Amino acid sequence: MASSDVKVLGAGPSPYVNRVQIALNLKSVDYEFLEEKFGSKSELLLKSNPVHKKIPVMIHGGKPICESLIIVQYIEEVWTDGPSILPSDPYDRAMARFWAAYVDDKCWPTLRGLRSTEGEEAKAAALEQVKEDMVLLEDAFTKCGKGKDFFGGDTIGYLDIAFGSFLGWVRMTEKMADIKLIDEAKTPGLFGWAERFGSNAAVKDVIPETDKLVELVKMMAARPKA
Amino acid sequence: MASSDVKVLGAGPSPYVNRVQIALNLKSVDYEFLEEKFGSKSELLLKSNPVHKKIPVMIHGGKPICESLIIVQYIEEVWTDGPSILPSDPYDRAMARFWAAYVDDKCWPTLRGLRSTEGEEAKAAALEQVKEDMVLLEDAFTKCGKGKDFFGGDTIGYLDIAFGSFLGWVRMTEKMADIKLIDEAKTPGLFGWAERFGSNAAVKDVIPETDKLVELVKMMAARPKA
């Protein structure tokens, strides 16, 4: 690991925090992980991200950087020695950014909706939407990855990190609802990709285990509502 | 103007479209503007942006790029000869990206809310929120611009484009509600910046005139509701 002065304020189950951890791992940058306790915010967090008051925050040389994908781009631009996270071609970069924004703005809210939506009809509509999202991402995988192992080609890149950080949550949702979202028959590219991504050295100790997320979600559901 | 093969699908009053136009002007790239008619979507738009079906789309050498700030970054990365739109320092780039996302995710929805909110109390709360946003952006101006003319320093940069594209809409809102949002006393930095930005050669023929936006908004308000 390269010598660095990097702290990450986060929590293990957060996909947004996981993105920062994966990017740092890919670049072989060591970092101190400062766990934020569930339900409270540390003084350091409030001071470092006064606008959103949210994790992740990465503090590098005393300077805080916020927002997961902005942090990932910062990591790419500071540690230029490691493997590239963004493609070198401007069009490929634009595509990676486009689909990463799609994951955040569309897929993730729909996936969350699938858990929180009540009523059978609404649940079925939400499930249909998640499945459509997966088909779109299958297409993006083919186009961005150009037939290789990852969205980033031969190695894990920006869109792998953006989407892959949700893999634990996708699997937890599959398990709890007894459904298949990343389906070997319907989205074979994503199916193989998910296996490769999840077992990659930079990822495997970062992405939370499915069973732990199941437990966490059950615990959160059992909390008395405010 | 440099020789290019660039088409922009857009509409004059759209701040998102204006971002693309300003970035291309800054880089001295000529382009063909294909006006999308209000209330309908062209075949070319549907084909070029099948996911979101939204303007702006920039088509460069036959390839479509979508989402305004992704297009601006693409322009920066393709036409490297012109003035830099993003700062060279990774931390400064992260700050510009952070505040640009803030403008899109927080300021613009609040500004729109100020017009659409009903009830005096809710309107007062929305106005308070917009004013708080302006104070935050005044602080960002000081930090990002380092005492110079623009958020980008000596020249117009990424955050100038992201925030400045809304200037016509800010002024229209000020005029229609008879209020001050960018206030000479409370946000003197932004006040001077807005004058400089709006009169810049790359901007002045792009940002819609306040009176035209007032007319447009009145016309839209008068339409029968679907």
PDB file of N, CA and C in Angstrom, chain B residues 168-207:
ATOM      1  N   GLY B 168     -30.957  33.491 -15.774  1.00  0.00           N
ATOM      2  CA  GLY B 168     -32.176  34.037 -16.376  1.00  0.00           C
ATOM      3  C   GLY B 168     -33.401  33.653 -15.548  1.00  0.00           C
ATOM      4  N   TRP B 169     -33.408  32.409 -15.067  1.00  0.00           N
ATOM      5  CA  TRP B 169     -34.533  31.917 -14.272  1.00  0.00           C
ATOM      6  C   TRP B 169     -34.560  32.539 -12.881  1.00  0.00           C
ATOM      7  N   VAL B 170     -33.381  32.804 -12.330  1.00  0.00           N
ATOM      8  CA  VAL B 170     -33.308  33.503 -11.039  1.00  0.00           C
ATOM      9  C   VAL B 170     -33.898  34.908 -11.210  1.00  0.00           C
ATOM     10  N   ARG B 171     -33.485  35.596 -12.272  1.00  0.00           N
ATOM     11  CA  ARG B 171     -33.951  36.980 -12.492  1.00  0.00           C
ATOM     12  C   ARG B 171     -35.437  37.020 -12.801  1.00  0.00           C
ATOM     13  N   MET B 172     -35.909  36.021 -13.543  1.00  0.00           N
ATOM     14  CA  MET B 172     -37.340  35.950 -13.830  1.00  0.00           C
ATOM     15  C   MET B 172     -38.124  35.775 -12.530  1.00  0.00           C
ATOM     16  N   THR B 173     -37.607  34.909 -11.655  1.00  0.00           N
ATOM     17  CA  THR B 173     -38.273  34.679 -10.371  1.00  0.00           C
ATOM     18  C   THR B 173     -38.262  35.953  -9.529  1.00  0.00           C
ATOM     19  N   GLU B 174     -37.130  36.648  -9.532  1.00  0.00           N
ATOM     20  CA  GLU B 174     -37.040  37.922  -8.799  1.00  0.00           C
ATOM     21  C   GLU B 174     -38.086  38.919  -9.301  1.00  0.00           C
ATOM     22  N   LYS B 175     -38.207  38.991 -10.615  1.00  0.00           N
ATOM     23  CA  LYS B 175     -39.117  39.971 -11.225  1.00  0.00           C
ATOM     24  C   LYS B 175     -40.579  39.630 -10.939  1.00  0.00           C
ATOM     25  N   MET B 176     -40.910  38.346 -11.122  1.00  0.00           N
ATOM     26  CA  MET B 176     -42.314  37.953 -10.962  1.00  0.00           C
ATOM     27  C   MET B 176     -42.783  38.053  -9.513  1.00  0.00           C
ATOM     28  N   ALA B 177     -41.863  37.749  -8.580  1.00  0.00           N
ATOM     29  CA  ALA B 177     -42.265  37.759  -7.162  1.00  0.00           C
ATOM     30  C   ALA B 177     -41.880  39.071  -6.477  1.00  0.00           C
ATOM     31  N   ASP B 178     -41.253  39.984  -7.236  1.00  0.00           N
ATOM     32  CA  ASP B 178     -40.775  41.259  -6.699  1.00  0.00           C
ATOM     33  C   ASP B 178     -39.919  41.050  -5.436  1.00  0.00           C
ATOM     34  N   ILE B 179     -38.905  40.214  -5.582  1.00  0.00           N
ATOM     35  CA  ILE B 179     -37.973  39.919  -4.481  1.00  0.00           C
ATOM     36  C   ILE B 179     -36.542  40.006  -5.006  1.00  0.00           C
ATOM     37  N   LYS B 180     -35.587  40.011  -4.081  1.00  0.00           N
ATOM     38  CA  LYS B 180     -34.180  39.968  -4.462  1.00  0.00           C
ATOM     39  C   LYS B 180     -33.592  38.644  -3.979  1.00  0.00           C
ATOM     40  N   LEU B 181     -33.021  37.874  -4.889  1.00  0.00           N
ATOM     41  CA  LEU B 181     -32.385  36.612  -4.486  1.00  0.00           C
ATOM     42  C   LEU B 181     -30.866  36.767  -4.483  1.00  0.00           C
ATOM     43  N   ILE B 182     -30.335  37.374  -5.535  1.00  0.00           N
ATOM     44  CA  ILE B 182     -28.896  37.690  -5.559  1.00  0.00           C
ATOM     45  C   ILE B 182     -28.803  39.164  -5.190  1.00  0.00           C
ATOM     46  N   ASP B 183     -28.486  39.395  -3.936  1.00  0.00           N
ATOM     47  CA  ASP B 183     -28.635  40.689  -3.302  1.00  0.00           C
ATOM     48  C   ASP B 183     -27.277  41.364  -3.147  1.00  0.00           C
ATOM     49  N   GLU B 184     -27.200  42.634  -3.563  1.00  0.00           N
ATOM     50  CA  GLU B 184     -25.913  43.353  -3.516  1.00  0.00           C
ATOM     51  C   GLU B 184     -25.357  43.424  -2.093  1.00  0.00           C
ATOM     52  N   ALA B 185     -26.262  43.550  -1.104  1.00  0.00           N
ATOM     53  CA  ALA B 185     -25.794  43.676   0.286  1.00  0.00           C
ATOM     54  C   ALA B 185     -25.437  42.321   0.890  1.00  0.00           C
ATOM     55  N   LYS B 186     -26.314  41.315   0.658  1.00  0.00           N
ATOM     56  CA  LYS B 186     -26.113  40.028   1.346  1.00  0.00           C
ATOM     57  C   LYS B 186     -25.174  39.084   0.609  1.00  0.00           C
ATOM     58  N   THR B 187     -25.173  39.148  -0.707  1.00  0.00           N
ATOM     59  CA  THR B 187     -24.287  38.273  -1.488  1.00  0.00           C
ATOM     60  C   THR B 187     -23.553  39.120  -2.532  1.00  0.00           C
ATOM     61  N   PRO B 188     -22.666  40.025  -2.041  1.00  0.00           N
ATOM     62  CA  PRO B 188     -21.998  40.958  -2.962  1.00  0.00           C
ATOM     63  C   PRO B 188     -21.108  40.256  -3.998  1.00  0.00           C
ATOM     64  N   GLY B 189     -20.518  39.130  -3.603  1.00  0.00           N
ATOM     65  CA  GLY B 189     -19.672  38.396  -4.546  1.00  0.00           C
ATOM     66  C   GLY B 189     -20.498  37.883  -5.712  1.00  0.00           C
ATOM     67  N   LEU B 190     -21.620  37.220  -5.387  1.00  0.00           N
ATOM     68  CA  LEU B 190     -22.505  36.689  -6.435  1.00  0.00           C
ATOM     69  C   LEU B 190     -23.080  37.801  -7.294  1.00  0.00           C
ATOM     70  N   PHE B 191     -23.355  38.956  -6.658  1.00  0.00           N
ATOM     71  CA  PHE B 191     -23.959  40.071  -7.380  1.00  0.00           C
ATOM     72  C   PHE B 191     -23.023  40.541  -8.507  1.00  0.00           C
ATOM     73  N   GLY B 192     -21.769  40.745  -8.152  1.00  0.00           N
ATOM     74  CA  GLY B 192     -20.790  41.163  -9.155  1.00  0.00           C
ATOM     75  C   GLY B 192     -20.535  40.068 -10.180  1.00  0.00           C
ATOM     76  N   TRP B 193     -20.467  38.827  -9.694  1.00  0.00           N
ATOM     77  CA  TRP B 193     -20.247  37.679 -10.585  1.00  0.00           C
ATOM     78  C   TRP B 193     -21.358  37.577 -11.623  1.00  0.00           C
ATOM     79  N   ALA B 194     -22.610  37.745 -11.177  1.00  0.00           N
ATOM     80  CA  ALA B 194     -23.749  37.598 -12.089  1.00  0.00           C
ATOM     81  C   ALA B 194     -23.660  38.615 -13.223  1.00  0.00           C
ATOM     82  N   GLU B 195     -23.226  39.837 -12.902  1.00  0.00           N
ATOM     83  CA  GLU B 195     -23.061  40.866 -13.939  1.00  0.00           C
ATOM     84  C   GLU B 195     -21.985  40.451 -14.941  1.00  0.00           C
ATOM     85  N   ARG B 196     -20.848  40.012 -14.389  1.00  0.00           N
ATOM     86  CA  ARG B 196     -19.731  39.633 -15.263  1.00  0.00           C
ATOM     87  C   ARG B 196     -20.080  38.426 -16.115  1.00  0.00           C
ATOM     88  N   PHE B 197     -20.693  37.414 -15.484  1.00  0.00           N
ATOM     89  CA  PHE B 197     -21.033  36.186 -16.205  1.00  0.00           C
ATOM     90  C   PHE B 197     -22.029  36.488 -17.330  1.00  0.00           C
ATOM     91  N   GLY B 198     -23.085  37.228 -16.977  1.00  0.00           N
ATOM     92  CA  GLY B 198     -24.152  37.485 -17.948  1.00  0.00           C
ATOM     93  C   GLY B 198     -23.698  38.310 -19.141  1.00  0.00           C
ATOM     94  N   SER B 199     -22.646  39.114 -18.950  1.00  0.00           N
ATOM     95  CA  SER B 199     -22.204  39.962 -20.058  1.00  0.00           C
ATOM     96  C   SER B 199     -21.013  39.379 -20.817  1.00  0.00           C
ATOM     97  N   ASN B 200     -20.571  38.186 -20.412  1.00  0.00           N
ATOM     98  CA  ASN B 200     -19.442  37.538 -21.091  1.00  0.00           C
ATOM     99  C   ASN B 200     -19.829  37.147 -22.518  1.00  0.00           C
ATOM    100  N   ALA B 201     -18.864  37.243 -23.418  1.00  0.00           N
ATOM    101  CA  ALA B 201     -19.137  36.981 -24.842  1.00  0.00           C
ATOM    102  C   ALA B 201     -19.670  35.565 -25.096  1.00  0.00           C
ATOM    103  N   ALA B 202     -19.219  34.591 -24.301  1.00  0.00           N
ATOM    104  CA  ALA B 202     -19.656  33.200 -24.503  1.00  0.00           C
ATOM    105  C   ALA B 202     -21.072  32.958 -23.977  1.00  0.00           C
ATOM    106  N   VAL B 203     -21.568  33.915 -23.199  1.00  0.00           N
ATOM    107  CA  VAL B 203     -22.821  33.716 -22.461  1.00  0.00           C
ATOM    108  C   VAL B 203     -23.957  34.605 -22.949  1.00  0.00           C
ATOM    109  N   LYS B 204     -23.628  35.863 -23.279  1.00  0.00           N
ATOM    110  CA  LYS B 204     -24.698  36.882 -23.374  1.00  0.00           C
ATOM    111  C   LYS B 204     -25.776  36.589 -24.407  1.00  0.00           C
ATOM    112  N   ASP B 205     -25.429  35.914 -25.494  1.00  0.00           N
ATOM    113  CA  ASP B 205     -26.471  35.606 -26.474  1.00  0.00           C
ATOM    114  C   ASP B 205     -27.133  34.250 -26.212  1.00  0.00           C
ATOM    115  N   VAL B 206     -26.718  33.586 -25.140  1.00  0.00           N
ATOM    116  CA  VAL B 206     -27.242  32.244 -24.833  1.00  0.00           C
ATOM    117  C   VAL B 206     -28.317  32.305 -23.745  1.00  0.00           C
ATOM    118  N   ILE B 207     -27.993  32.968 -22.641  1.00  0.00           N
ATOM    119  CA  ILE B 207     -28.931  33.053 -21.507  1.00  0.00           C
ATOM    120  C   ILE B 207     -30.183  33.826 -21.944  1.00  0.00           C
TER     121      ILE B 207
END
